[in-house]
mmCIF file of C-alpha atoms in Angstrom:
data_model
loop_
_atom_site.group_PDB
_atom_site.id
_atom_site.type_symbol
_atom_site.label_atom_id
_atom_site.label_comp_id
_atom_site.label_asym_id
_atom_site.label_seq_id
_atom_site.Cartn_x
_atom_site.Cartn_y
_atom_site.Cartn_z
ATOM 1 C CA UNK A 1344 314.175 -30.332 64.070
ATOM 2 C CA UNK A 1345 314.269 -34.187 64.239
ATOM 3 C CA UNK A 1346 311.667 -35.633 61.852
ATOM 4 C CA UNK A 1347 308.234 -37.462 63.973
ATOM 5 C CA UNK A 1348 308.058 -39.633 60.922
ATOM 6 C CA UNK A 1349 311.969 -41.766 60.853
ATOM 7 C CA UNK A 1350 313.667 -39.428 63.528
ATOM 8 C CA UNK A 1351 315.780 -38.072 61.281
ATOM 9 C CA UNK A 1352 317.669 -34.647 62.368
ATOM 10 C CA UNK A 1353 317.856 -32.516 58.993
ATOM 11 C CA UNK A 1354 314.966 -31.239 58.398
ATOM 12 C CA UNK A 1355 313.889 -28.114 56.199
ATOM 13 C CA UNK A 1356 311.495 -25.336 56.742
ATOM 14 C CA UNK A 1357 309.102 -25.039 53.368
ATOM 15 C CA UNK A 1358 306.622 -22.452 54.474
ATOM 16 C CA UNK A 1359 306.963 -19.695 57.274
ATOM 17 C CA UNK A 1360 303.641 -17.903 58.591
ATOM 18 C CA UNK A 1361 302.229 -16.234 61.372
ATOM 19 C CA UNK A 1362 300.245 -18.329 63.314
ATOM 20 C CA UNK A 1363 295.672 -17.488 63.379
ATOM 21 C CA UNK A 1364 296.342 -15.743 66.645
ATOM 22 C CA UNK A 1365 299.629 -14.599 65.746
ATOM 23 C CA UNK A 1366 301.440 -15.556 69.069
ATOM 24 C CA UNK A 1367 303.621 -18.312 67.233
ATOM 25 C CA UNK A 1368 305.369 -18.958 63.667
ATOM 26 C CA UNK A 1369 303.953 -21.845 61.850
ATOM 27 C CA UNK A 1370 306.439 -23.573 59.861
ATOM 28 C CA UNK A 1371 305.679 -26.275 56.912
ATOM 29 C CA UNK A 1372 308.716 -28.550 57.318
ATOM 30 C CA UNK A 1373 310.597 -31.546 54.497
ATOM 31 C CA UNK A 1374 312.426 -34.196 55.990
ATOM 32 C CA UNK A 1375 315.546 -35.241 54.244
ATOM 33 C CA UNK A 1376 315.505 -38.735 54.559
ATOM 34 C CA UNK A 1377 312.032 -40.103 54.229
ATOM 35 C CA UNK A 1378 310.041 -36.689 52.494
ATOM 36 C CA UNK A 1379 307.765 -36.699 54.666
ATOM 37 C CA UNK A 1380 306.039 -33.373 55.725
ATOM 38 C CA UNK A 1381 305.344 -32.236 59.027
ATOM 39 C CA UNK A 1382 304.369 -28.469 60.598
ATOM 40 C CA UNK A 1383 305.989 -26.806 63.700
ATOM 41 C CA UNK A 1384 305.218 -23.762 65.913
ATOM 42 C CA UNK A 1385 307.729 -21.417 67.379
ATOM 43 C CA UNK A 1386 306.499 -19.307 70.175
ATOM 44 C CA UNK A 1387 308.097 -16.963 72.349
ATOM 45 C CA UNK A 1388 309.182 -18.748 75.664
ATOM 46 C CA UNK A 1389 308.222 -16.823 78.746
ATOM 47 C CA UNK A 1390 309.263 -16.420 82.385
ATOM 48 C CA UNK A 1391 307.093 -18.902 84.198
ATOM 49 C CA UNK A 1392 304.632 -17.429 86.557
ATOM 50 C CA UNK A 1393 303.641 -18.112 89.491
ATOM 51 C CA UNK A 1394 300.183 -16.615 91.028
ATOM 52 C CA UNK A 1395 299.266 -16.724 94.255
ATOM 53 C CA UNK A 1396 295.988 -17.851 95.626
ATOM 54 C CA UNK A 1397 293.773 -16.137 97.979
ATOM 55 C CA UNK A 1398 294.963 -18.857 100.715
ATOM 56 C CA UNK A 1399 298.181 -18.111 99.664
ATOM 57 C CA UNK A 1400 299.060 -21.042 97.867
ATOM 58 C CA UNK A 1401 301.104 -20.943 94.970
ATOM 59 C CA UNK A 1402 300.468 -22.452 91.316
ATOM 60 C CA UNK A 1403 301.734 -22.059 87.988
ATOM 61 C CA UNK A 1404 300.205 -20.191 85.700
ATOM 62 C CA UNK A 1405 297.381 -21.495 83.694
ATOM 63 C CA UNK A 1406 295.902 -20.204 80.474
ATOM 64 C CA UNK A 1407 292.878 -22.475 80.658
ATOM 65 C CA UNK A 1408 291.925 -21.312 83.897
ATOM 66 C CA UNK A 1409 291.140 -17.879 82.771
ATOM 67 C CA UNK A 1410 289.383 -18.846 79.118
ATOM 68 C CA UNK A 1411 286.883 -21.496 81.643
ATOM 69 C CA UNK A 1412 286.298 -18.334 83.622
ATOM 70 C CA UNK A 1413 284.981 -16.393 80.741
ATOM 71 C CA UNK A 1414 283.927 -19.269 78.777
ATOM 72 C CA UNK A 1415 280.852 -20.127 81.776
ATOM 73 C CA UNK A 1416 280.525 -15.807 82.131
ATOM 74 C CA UNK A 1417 279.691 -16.045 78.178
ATOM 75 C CA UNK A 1418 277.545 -18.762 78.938
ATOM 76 C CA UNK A 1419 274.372 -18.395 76.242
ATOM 77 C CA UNK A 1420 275.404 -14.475 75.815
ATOM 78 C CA UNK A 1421 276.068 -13.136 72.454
ATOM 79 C CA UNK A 1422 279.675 -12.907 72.406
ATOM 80 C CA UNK A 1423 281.565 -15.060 69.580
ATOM 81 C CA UNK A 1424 284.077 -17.571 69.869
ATOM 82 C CA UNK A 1425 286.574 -15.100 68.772
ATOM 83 C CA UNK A 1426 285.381 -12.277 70.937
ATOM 84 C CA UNK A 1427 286.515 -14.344 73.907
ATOM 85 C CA UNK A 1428 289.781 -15.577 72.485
ATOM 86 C CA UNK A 1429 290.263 -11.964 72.195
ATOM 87 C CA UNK A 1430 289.705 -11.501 75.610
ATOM 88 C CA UNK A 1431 291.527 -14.140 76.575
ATOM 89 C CA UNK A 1432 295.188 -12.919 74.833
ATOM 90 C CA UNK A 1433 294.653 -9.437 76.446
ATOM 91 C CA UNK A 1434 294.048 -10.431 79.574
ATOM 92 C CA UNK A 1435 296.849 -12.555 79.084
ATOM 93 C CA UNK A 1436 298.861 -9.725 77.515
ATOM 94 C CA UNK A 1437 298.450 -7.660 80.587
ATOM 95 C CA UNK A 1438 299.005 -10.129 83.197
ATOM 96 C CA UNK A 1439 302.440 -11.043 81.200
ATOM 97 C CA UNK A 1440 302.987 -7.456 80.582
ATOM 98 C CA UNK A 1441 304.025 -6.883 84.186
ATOM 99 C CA UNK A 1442 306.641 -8.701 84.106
ATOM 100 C CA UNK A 1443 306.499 -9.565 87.578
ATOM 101 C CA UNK A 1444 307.476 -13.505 88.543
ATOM 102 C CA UNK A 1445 304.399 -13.202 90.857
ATOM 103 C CA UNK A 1446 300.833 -12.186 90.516
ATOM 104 C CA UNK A 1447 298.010 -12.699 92.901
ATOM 105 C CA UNK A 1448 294.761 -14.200 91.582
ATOM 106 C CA UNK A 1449 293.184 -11.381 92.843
ATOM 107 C CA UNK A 1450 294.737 -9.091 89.915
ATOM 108 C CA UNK A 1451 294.131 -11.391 87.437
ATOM 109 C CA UNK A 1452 290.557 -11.517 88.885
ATOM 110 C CA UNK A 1453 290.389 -7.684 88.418
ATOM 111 C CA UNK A 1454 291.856 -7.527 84.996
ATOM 112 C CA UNK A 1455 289.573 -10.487 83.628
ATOM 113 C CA UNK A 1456 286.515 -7.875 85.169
ATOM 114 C CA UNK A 1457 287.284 -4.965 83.767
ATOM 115 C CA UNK A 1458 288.128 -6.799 80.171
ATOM 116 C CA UNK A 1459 284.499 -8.377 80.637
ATOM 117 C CA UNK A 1460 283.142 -5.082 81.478
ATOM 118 C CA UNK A 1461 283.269 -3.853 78.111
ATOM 119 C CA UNK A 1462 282.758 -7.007 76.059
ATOM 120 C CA UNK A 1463 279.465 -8.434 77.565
ATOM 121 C CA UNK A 1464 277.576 -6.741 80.963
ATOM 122 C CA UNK A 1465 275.528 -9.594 81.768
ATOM 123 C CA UNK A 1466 278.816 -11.716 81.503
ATOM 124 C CA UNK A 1467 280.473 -9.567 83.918
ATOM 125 C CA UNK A 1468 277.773 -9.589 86.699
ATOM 126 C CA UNK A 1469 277.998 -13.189 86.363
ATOM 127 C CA UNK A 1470 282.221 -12.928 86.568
ATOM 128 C CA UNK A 1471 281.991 -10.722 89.138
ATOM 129 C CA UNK A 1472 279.284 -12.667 91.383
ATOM 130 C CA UNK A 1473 281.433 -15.812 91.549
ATOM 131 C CA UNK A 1474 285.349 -13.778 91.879
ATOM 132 C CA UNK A 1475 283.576 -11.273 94.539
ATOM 133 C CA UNK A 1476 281.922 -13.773 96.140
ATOM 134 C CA UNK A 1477 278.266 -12.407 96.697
ATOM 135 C CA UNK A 1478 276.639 -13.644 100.063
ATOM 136 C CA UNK A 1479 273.196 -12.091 99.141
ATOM 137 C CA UNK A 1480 271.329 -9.966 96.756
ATOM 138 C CA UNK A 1481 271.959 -6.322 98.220
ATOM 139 C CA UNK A 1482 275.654 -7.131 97.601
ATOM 140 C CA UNK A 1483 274.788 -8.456 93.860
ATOM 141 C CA UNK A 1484 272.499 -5.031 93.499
ATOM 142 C CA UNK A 1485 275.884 -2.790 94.670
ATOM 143 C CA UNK A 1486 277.692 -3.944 92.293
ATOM 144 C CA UNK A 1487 274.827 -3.647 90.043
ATOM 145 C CA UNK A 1488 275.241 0.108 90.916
ATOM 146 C CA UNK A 1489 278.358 0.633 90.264
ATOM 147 C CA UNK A 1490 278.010 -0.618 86.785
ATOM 148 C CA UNK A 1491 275.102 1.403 85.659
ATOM 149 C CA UNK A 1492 276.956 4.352 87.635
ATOM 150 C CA UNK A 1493 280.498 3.972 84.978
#
């Protein structure tokens, strides 16, 4: 690992620990030449995916996407900070679990619904008005229905 401080190339790993979320290695690093001390994470790399839009266009992937999504759902609700992280990785999780190079937003979508669906109901009536795309209130009440029916 070539050091940020003098660009140096031998550098040496001090400390080794699981990242907080524990989807990366954190690593406490020693330059050689200068001393200087630095820290690195090591994650997994991944297959890039690509998801496909409900007009069919095609994007890459995007983490933040889905944590804004929640984030405004959560809006004001009583769901910590680390509640929705949580929520985040396992949506995450199960999109990636696939292992497909494709996924349609509209899976993602569902995923992100049902994960809501347990962690806050007032933040997945709001989810699920903007992803379903309510055009009036006996729409909104159907879906109402089906929540208090599960």
């Amino acid at each position: 690992m070539r050091c940020p401080y003098c660009g140096h190339l031998d550098t040496r790993v001090i400390d080794s620990r699981p990242a907080e979320d524990r989807s990366a290695i954190r690593r406490r690093r020693s330059c050689d030449e200068c001393g200087k001390r630095f820290t690195t994470y090591e994650k997994v790399e991944t297959i890039p995916l690509i998801v496909i839009k409900k007009d069919n266009n095609r994007e890459q992937y995007d983490r933040t996407k889905i944590e804004t999504g929640i984030l405004r759902a959560c809006y004001k609700r009583p769901v910590s900070a680390d509640a929705i992280q949580k929520t985040v990785n396992a949506v995450e999780t199960e999109v990636f679990n696939r292992e497909e190079k494709e996924v349609s937003s509209t899976v993602i979508g569902e995923i992100v619904m049902d994960k809501l669906k347990s962690l806050d109901a007032v933040a997945y009536v709001r989810f699920a008005s903007v992803y379903r795309e309510f055009k009036d209130v006996n729409t909104f009440m159907e879906e109402i229905k089906k929540f208090l029916d599960k």
